[in-house]
mmCIF file of C-alpha atoms in Angstrom:
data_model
loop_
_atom_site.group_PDB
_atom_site.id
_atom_site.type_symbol
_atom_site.label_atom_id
_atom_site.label_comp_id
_atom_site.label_asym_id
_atom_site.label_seq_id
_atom_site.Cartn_x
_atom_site.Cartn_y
_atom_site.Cartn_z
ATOM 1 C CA UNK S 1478 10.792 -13.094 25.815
ATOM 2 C CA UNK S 1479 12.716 -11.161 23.166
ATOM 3 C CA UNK S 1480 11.087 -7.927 22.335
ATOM 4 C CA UNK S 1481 12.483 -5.686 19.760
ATOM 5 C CA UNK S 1482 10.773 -2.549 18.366
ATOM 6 C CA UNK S 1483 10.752 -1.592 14.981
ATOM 7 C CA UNK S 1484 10.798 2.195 14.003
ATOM 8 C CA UNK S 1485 10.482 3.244 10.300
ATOM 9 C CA UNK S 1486 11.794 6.875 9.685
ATOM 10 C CA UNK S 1487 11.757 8.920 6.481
ATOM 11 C CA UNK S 1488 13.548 12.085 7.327
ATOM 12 C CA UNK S 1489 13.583 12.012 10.867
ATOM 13 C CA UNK S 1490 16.745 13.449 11.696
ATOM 14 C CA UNK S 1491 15.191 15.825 14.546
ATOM 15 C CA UNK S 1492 13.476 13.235 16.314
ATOM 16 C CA UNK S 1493 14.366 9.640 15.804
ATOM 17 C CA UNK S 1494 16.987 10.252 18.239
ATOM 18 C CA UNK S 1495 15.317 10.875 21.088
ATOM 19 C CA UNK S 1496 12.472 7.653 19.931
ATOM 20 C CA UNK S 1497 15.118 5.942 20.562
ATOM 21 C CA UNK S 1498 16.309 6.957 23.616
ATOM 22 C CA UNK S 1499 12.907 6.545 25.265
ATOM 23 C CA UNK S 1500 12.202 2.912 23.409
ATOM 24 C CA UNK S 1501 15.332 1.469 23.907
ATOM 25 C CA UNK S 1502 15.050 0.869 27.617
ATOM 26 C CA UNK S 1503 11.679 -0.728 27.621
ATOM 27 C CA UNK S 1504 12.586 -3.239 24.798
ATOM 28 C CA UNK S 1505 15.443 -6.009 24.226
ATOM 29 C CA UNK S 1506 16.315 -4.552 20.484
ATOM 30 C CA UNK S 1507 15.652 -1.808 18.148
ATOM 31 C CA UNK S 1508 15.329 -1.631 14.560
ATOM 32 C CA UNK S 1509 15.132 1.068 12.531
ATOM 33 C CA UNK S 1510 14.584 1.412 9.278
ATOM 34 C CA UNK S 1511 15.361 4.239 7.244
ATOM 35 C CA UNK S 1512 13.353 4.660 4.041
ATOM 36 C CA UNK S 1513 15.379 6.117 1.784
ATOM 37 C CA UNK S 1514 15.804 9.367 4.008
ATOM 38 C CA UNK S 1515 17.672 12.390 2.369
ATOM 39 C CA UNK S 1516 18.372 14.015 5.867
ATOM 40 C CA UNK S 1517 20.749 12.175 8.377
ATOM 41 C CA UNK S 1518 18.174 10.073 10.084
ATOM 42 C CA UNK S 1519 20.565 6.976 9.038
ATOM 43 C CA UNK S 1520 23.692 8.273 10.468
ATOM 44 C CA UNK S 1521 21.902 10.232 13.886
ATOM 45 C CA UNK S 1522 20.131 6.696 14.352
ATOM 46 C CA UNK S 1523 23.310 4.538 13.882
ATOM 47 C CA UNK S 1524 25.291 6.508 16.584
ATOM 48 C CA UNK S 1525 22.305 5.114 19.427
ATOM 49 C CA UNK S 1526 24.066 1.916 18.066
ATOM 50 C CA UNK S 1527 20.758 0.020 17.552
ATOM 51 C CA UNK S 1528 20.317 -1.743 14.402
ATOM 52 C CA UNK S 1529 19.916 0.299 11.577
ATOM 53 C CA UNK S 1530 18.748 -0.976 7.847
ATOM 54 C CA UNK S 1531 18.186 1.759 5.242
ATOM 55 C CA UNK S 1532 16.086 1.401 2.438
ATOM 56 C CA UNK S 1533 17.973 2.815 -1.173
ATOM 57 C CA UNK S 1534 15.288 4.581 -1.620
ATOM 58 C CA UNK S 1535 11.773 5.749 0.066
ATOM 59 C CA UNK S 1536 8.850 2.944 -0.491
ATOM 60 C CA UNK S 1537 6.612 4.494 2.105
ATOM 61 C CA UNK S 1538 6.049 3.747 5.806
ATOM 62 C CA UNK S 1539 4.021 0.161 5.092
ATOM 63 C CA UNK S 1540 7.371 -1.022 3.123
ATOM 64 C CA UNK S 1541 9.372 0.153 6.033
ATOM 65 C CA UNK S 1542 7.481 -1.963 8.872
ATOM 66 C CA UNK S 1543 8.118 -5.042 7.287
ATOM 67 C CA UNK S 1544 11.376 -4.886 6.468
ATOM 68 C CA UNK S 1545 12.060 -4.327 9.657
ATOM 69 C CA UNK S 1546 9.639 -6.940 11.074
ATOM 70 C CA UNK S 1547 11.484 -9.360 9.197
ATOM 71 C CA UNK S 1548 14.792 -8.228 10.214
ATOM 72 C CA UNK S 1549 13.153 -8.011 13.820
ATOM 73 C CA UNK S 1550 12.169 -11.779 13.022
ATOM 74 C CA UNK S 1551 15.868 -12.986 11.786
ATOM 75 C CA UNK S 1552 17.445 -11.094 14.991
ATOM 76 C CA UNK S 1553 15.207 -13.839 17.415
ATOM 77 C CA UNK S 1554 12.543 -11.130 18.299
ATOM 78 C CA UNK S 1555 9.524 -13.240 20.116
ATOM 79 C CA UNK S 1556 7.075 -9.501 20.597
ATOM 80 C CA UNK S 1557 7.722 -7.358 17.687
ATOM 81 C CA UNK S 1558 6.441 -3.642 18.651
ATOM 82 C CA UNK S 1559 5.818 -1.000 15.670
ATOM 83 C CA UNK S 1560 6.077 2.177 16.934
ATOM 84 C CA UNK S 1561 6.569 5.499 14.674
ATOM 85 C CA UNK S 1562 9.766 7.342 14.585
ATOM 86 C CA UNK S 1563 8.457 10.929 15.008
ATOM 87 C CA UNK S 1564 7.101 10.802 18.987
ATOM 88 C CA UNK S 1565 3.419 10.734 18.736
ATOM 89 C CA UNK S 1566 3.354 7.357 19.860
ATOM 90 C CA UNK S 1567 4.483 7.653 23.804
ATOM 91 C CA UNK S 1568 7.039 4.741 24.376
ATOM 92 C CA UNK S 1569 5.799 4.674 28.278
ATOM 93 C CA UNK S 1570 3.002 2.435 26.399
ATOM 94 C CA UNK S 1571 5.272 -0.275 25.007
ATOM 95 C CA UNK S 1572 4.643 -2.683 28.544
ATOM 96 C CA UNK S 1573 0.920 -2.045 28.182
ATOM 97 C CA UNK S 1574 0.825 -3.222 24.451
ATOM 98 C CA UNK S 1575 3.296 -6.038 25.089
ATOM 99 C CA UNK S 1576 1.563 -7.432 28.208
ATOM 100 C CA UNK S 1577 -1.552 -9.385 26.796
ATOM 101 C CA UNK S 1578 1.368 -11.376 24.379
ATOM 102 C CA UNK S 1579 3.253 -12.165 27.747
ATOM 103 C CA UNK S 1580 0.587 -13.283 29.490
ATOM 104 C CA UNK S 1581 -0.228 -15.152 26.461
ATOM 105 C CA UNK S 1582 -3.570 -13.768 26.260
ATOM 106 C CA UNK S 1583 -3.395 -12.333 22.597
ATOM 107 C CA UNK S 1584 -1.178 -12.298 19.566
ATOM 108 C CA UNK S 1585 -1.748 -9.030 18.596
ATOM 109 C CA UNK S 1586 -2.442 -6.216 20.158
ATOM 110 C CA UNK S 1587 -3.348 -2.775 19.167
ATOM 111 C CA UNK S 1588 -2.827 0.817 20.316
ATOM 112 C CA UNK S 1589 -5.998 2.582 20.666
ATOM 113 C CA UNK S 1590 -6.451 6.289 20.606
ATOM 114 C CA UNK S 1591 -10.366 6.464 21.086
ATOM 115 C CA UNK S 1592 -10.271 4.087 24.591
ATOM 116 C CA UNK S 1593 -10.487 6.962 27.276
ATOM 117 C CA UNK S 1594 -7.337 8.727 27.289
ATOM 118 C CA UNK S 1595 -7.622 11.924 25.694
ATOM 119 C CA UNK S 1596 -5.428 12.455 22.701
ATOM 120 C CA UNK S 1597 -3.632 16.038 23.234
ATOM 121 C CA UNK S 1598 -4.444 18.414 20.329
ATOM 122 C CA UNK S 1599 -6.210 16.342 18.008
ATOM 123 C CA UNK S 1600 -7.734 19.042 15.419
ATOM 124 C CA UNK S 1601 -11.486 18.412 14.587
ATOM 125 C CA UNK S 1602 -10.807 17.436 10.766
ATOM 126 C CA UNK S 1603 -8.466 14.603 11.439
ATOM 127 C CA UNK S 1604 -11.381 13.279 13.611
ATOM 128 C CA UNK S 1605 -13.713 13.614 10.831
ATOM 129 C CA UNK S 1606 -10.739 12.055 8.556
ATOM 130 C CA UNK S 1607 -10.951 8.933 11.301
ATOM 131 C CA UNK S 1608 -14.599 8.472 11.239
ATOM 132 C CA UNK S 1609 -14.708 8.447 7.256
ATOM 133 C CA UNK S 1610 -11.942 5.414 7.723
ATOM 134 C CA UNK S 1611 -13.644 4.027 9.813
ATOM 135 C CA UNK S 1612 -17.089 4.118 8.196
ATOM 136 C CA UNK S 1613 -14.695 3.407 5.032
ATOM 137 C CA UNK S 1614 -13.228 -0.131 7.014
ATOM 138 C CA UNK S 1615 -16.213 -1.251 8.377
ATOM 139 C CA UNK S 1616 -18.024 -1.471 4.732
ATOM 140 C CA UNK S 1617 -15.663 -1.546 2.382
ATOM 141 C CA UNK S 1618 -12.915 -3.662 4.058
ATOM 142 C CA UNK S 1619 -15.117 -5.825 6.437
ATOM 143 C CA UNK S 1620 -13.392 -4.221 9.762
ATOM 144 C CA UNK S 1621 -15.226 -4.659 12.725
ATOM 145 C CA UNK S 1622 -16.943 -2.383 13.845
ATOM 146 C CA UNK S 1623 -16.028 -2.817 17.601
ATOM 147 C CA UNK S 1624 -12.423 -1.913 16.890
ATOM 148 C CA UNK S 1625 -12.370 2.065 18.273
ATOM 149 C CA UNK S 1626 -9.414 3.133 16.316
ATOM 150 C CA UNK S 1627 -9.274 2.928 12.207
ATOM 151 C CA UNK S 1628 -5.456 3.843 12.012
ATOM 152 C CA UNK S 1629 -3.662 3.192 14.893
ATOM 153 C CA UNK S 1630 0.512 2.699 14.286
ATOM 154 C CA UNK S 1631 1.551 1.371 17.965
ATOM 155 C CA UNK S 1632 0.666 -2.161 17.668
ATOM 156 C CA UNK S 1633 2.853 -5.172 19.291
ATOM 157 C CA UNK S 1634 2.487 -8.393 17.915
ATOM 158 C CA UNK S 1635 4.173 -12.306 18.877
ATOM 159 C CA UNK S 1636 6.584 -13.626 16.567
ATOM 160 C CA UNK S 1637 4.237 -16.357 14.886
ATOM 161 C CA UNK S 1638 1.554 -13.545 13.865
ATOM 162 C CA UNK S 1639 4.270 -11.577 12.755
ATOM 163 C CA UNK S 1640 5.211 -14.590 9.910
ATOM 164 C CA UNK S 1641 1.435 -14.821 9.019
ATOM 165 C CA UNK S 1642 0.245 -11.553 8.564
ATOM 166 C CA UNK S 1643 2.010 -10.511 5.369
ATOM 167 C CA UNK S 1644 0.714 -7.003 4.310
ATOM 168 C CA UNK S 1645 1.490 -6.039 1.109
ATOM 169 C CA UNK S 1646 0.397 -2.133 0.774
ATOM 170 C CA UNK S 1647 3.771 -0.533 1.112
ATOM 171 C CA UNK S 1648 2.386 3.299 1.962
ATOM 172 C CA UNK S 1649 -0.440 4.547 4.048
ATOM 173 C CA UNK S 1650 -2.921 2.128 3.466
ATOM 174 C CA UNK S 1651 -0.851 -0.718 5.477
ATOM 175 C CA UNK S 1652 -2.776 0.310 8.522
ATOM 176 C CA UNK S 1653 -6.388 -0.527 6.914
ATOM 177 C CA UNK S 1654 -4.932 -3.746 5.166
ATOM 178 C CA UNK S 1655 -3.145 -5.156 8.033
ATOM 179 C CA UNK S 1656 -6.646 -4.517 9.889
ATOM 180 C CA UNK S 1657 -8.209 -6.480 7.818
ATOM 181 C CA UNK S 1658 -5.595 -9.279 7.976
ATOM 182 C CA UNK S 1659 -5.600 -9.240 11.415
ATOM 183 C CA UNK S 1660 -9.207 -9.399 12.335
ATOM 184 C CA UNK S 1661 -9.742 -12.103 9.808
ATOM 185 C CA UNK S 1662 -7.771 -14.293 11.080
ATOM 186 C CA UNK S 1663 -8.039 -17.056 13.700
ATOM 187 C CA UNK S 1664 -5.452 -14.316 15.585
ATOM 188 C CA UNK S 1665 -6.485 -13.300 19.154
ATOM 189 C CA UNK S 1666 -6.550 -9.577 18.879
ATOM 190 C CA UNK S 1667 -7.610 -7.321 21.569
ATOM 191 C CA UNK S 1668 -7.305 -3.332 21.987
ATOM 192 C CA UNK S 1669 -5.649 -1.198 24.702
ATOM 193 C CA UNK S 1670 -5.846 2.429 25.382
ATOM 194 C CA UNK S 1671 -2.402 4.758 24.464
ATOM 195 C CA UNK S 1672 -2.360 7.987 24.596
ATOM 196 C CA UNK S 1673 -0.725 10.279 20.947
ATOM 197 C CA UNK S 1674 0.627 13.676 21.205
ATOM 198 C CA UNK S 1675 -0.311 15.934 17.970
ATOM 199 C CA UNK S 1676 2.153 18.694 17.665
ATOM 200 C CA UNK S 1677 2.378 21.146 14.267
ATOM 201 C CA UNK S 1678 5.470 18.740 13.210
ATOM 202 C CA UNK S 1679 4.021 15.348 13.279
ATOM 203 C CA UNK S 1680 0.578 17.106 11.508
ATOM 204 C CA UNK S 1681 2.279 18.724 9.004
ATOM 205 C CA UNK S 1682 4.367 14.902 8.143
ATOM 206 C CA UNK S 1683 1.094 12.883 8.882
ATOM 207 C CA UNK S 1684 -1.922 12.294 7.309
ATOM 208 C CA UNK S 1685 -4.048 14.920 5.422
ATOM 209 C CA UNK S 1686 -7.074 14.886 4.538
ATOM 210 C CA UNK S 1687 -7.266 14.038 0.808
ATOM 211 C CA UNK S 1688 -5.572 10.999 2.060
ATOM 212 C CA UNK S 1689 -8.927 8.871 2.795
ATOM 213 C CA UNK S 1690 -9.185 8.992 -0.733
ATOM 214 C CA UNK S 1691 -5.584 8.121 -1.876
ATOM 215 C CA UNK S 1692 -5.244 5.038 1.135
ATOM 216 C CA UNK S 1693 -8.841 4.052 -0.702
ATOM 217 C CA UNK S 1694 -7.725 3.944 -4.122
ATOM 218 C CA UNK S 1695 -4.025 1.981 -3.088
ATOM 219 C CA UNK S 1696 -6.216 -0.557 -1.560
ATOM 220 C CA UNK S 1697 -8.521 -0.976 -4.470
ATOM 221 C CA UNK S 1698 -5.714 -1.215 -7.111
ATOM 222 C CA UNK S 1699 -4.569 -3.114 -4.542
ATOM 223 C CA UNK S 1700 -7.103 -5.907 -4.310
ATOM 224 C CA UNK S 1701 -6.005 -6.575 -8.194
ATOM 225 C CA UNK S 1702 -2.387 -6.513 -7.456
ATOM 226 C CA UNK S 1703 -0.399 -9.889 -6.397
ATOM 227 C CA UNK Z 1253 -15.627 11.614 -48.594
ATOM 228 C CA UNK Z 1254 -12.154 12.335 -48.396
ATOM 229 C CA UNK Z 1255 -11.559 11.271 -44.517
ATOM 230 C CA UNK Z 1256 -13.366 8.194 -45.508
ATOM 231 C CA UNK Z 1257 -10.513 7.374 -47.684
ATOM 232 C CA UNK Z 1258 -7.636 8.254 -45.663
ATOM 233 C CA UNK Z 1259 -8.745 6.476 -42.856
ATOM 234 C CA UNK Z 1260 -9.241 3.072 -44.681
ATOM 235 C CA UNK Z 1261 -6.035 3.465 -46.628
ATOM 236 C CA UNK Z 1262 -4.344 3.700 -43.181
ATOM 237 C CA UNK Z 1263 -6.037 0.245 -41.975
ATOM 238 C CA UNK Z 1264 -5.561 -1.602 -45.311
ATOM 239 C CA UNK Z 1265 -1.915 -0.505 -44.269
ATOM 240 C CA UNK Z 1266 -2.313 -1.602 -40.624
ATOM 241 C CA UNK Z 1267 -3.956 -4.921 -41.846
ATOM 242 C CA UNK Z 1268 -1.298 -5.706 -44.390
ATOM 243 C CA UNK Z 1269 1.884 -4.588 -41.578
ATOM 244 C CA UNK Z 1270 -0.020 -7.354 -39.423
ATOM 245 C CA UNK Z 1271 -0.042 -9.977 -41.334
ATOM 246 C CA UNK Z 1272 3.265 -9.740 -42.316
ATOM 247 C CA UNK Z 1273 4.569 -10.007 -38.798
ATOM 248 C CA UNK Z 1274 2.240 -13.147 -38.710
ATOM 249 C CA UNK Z 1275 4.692 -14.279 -41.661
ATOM 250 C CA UNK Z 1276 7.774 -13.174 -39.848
ATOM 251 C CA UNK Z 1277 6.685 -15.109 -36.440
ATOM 252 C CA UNK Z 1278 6.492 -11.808 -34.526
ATOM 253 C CA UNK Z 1279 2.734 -12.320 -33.573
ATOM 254 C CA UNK Z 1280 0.846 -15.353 -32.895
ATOM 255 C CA UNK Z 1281 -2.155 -16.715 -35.747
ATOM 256 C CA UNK Z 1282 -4.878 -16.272 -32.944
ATOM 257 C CA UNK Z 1283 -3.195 -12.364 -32.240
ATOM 258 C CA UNK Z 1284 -3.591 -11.514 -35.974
ATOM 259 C CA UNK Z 1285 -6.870 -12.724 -36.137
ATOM 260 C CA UNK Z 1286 -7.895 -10.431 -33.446
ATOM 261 C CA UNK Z 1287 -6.126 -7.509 -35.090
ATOM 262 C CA UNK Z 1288 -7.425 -8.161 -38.147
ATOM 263 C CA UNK Z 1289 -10.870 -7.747 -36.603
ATOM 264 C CA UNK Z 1290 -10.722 -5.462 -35.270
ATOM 265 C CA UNK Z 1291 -9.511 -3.475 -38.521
ATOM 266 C CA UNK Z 1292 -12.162 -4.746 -40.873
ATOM 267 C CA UNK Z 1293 -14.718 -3.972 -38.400
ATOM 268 C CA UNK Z 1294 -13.134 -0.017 -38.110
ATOM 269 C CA UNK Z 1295 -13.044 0.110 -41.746
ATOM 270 C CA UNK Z 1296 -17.141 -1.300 -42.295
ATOM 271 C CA UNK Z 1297 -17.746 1.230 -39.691
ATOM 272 C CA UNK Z 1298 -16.095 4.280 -41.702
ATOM 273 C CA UNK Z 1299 -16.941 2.785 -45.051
ATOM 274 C CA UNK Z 1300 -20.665 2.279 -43.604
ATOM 275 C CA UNK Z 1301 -21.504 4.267 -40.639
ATOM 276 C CA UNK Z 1302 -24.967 3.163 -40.474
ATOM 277 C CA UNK Z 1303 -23.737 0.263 -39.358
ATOM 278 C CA UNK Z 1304 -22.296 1.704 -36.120
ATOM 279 C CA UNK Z 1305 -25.712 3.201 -35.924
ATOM 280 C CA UNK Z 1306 -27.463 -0.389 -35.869
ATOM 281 C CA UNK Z 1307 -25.209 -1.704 -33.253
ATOM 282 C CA UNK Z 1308 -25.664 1.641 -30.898
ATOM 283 C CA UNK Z 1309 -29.180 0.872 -31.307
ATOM 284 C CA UNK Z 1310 -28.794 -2.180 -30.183
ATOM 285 C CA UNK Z 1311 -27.249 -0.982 -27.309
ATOM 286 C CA UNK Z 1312 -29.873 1.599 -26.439
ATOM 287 C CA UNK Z 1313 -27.485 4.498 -27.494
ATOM 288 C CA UNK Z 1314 -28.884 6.393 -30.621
ATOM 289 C CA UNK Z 1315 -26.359 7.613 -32.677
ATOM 290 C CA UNK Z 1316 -23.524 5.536 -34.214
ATOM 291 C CA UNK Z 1317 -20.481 8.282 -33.524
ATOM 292 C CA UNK Z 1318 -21.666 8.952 -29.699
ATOM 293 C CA UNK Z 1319 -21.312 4.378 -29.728
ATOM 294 C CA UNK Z 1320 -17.883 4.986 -30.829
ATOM 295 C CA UNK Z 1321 -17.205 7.651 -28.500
ATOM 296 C CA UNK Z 1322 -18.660 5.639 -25.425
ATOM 297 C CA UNK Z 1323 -16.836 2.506 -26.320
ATOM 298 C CA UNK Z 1324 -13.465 4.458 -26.590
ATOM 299 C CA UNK Z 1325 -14.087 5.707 -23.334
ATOM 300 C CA UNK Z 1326 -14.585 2.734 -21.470
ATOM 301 C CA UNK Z 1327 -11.603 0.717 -23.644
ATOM 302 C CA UNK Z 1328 -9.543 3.660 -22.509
ATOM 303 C CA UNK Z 1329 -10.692 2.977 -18.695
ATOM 304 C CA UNK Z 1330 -10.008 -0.386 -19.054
ATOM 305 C CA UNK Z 1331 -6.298 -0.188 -20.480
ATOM 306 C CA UNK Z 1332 -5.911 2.610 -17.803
ATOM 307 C CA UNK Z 1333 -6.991 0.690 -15.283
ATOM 308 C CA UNK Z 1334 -4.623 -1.939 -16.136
ATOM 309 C CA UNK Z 1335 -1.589 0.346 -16.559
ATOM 310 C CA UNK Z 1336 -1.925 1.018 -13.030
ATOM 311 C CA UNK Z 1337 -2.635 -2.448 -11.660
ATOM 312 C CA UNK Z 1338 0.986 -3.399 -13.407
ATOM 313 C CA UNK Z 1339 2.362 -0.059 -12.076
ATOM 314 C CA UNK Z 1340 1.433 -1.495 -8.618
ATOM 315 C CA UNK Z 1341 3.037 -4.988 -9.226
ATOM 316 C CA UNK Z 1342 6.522 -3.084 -10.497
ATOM 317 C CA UNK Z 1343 6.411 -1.080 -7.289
ATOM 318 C CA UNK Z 1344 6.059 -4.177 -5.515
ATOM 319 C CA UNK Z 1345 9.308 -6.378 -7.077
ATOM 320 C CA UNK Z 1346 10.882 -2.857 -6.648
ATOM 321 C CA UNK Z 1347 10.343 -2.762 -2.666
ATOM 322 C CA UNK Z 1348 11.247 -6.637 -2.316
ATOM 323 C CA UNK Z 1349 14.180 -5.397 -4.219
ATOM 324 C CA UNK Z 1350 14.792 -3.004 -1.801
ATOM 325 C CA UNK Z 1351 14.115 -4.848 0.999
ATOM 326 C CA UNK Z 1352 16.742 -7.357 -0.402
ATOM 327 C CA UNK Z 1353 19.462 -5.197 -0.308
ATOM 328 C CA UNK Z 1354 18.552 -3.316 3.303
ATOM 329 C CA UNK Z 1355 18.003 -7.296 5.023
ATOM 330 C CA UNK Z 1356 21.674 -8.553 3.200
ATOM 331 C CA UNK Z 1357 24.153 -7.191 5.794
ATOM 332 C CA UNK Z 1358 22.134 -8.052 8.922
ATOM 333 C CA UNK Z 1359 23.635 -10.879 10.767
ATOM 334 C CA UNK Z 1360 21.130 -13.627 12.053
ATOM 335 C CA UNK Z 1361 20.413 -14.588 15.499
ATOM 336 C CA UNK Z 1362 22.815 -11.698 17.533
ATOM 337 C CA UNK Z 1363 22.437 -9.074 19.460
ATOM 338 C CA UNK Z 1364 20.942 -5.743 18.523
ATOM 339 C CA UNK Z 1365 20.391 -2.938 20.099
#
């Protein structure tokens, strides 16, 4: 089984290099994409010599993903893993996500931060920020309930749910639509605990708080959008 | 009343500059029908304003002008609304677009990484 990751980065010149370094031994292929990036993330992530695609200019993280799921797809991939450029996501993880799809016991499987293993410095707000989207998902989007983690980025998924789920919300509210795409389809999904490092860096790039509100307003424009 | 005046001069304007595009094949018959509506009824409502009082009535609002004000509002809302619903689809052809261009060079099938 082919497994290539697929690493977005938007001005990630500090850290894609060493996501790559830790990913590229526990997959077949990398791909990164860089969205429009005005640092060097292109060049420092051509010199690991993986594949590298670069967006003209940035379209957000959700726009990212699939090109590079779709390049992933042309390249033969059979387990496409997302995983985010800037080292939250530990790569150790990548054989626990990808195992259920091996053992052919789901097509899609989903990092969870809320299944036991402690996140490390997790402030309180962006819990309250997880339980709003999650409230948010569960009656607004029709998310189950039973899925512990509203926004998860380390996913892996096989090659045939890869073609069907075809998310359309190019910035942060990918995570919520795909989600919903996911768990409303005949797709076997299933959950497994991964453990995210919050440092100052990846806080200060990530999600704030006033971003519940913009991730609900894409996806309601979005619902009117083809 | 002076604004009176003005105002209807401008849609007697607006009505005539519509249909001559009619004549000229710029619009469609049904699209000057709908402008022109929408003129006369703006000028019977300036020429008569009781009138916009008898339809915000109708409508459980009391006053004619605060009708006109509502009604703005939500027509504003609604052509709002759809500015940013097209917004969304442009930003959309412009990331395929993008997309496009970042998928052209990779080869198919081969090795990466």
């Amino acid at each position: 089984m082919r497994i290539i990751a697929v690493i977005p980065a938007y001005n990630e010149e500090k850290r894609i290099g060493e996501t790559i370094r830790k990913v590229r031994p526990l997959v077949d292929g990398v791909v990164v994409v860089d969205d429009g990036s005005s640092d060097a993330t292109f060049d420092t992530a051509m010199q690991s010599g993986v594949t590298v695609l670069r967006h003209a200019m940035n379209r957000g993280q959700g726009a990212g993903l699939k090109t590079g799921t779709e390049a992933a797809l042309q390249i033969g991939a059979d387990v496409i893993v997302h995983i985010d450029a800037d080292g939250q996501h530990d790569p150790s993880f990548i054989p626990v996500l990808v195992d259920p799809i091996k053992r052919g016991e789901a097509d899609v499987v989903m990092g969870s931060r809320f299944m036991g293993l402690r996140p490390e410095g997790i402030p309180l707000s962006r819990r309250l920020l997880h339980r709003a989207i999650k409230i948010f998902n569960a009656l607004v989007m029709g998310i189950p309930r039973k899925l512990t983690d509203p926004q998860s980025g380390l996913r892996a998924m096989n090659s045939e749910a890869s073609r069907r789920l075809d998310f359309r919300q190019d910035r942060m509210a990918h995570c919520s639509e795909l989600l919903r795409l996911i768990t409303r389809s005949d797709l076997r999904w299933v959950e497994v605990p991964v453990k995210v490092t919050y440092s100052e860096d990846t806080l200060a790039k990530g999600n704030k708080n006033l971003d519940a509100v913009k991730i609900a307003w894409q996806l309601f424009i979005g619902m009117f959008s083809k | 009343m002076l604004i009176q005046i003005v105002l209807i001069a401008v849609l007697l304007g607006a009505l005539y500059v519509t249909w001559r595009r009619m004549r000229q094949n710029v619009i469609t018959l049904g699209e000057t029908l709908l402008w022109s509506v929408l003129w006369i009824g703006a000028g019977v409502v300036i020429a008569l304003p009781q009138t916009a009082t008898l339809v915000a009535n109708f409508f459980g609002v009391g006053r004619g002008s605060d009708f006109v004000i509502y009604a703005s509002v939500v027509t504003l809302f609604v052509l709002v609304f759809k500015i940013f619903v097209s917004m969304e689809g442009l930003e959309r052809k412009l990331t395929e677009m993008v997309r496009r261009d970042a998928l052209r060079d990779l080869p198919k099938k081969e090795d990466a990484g």
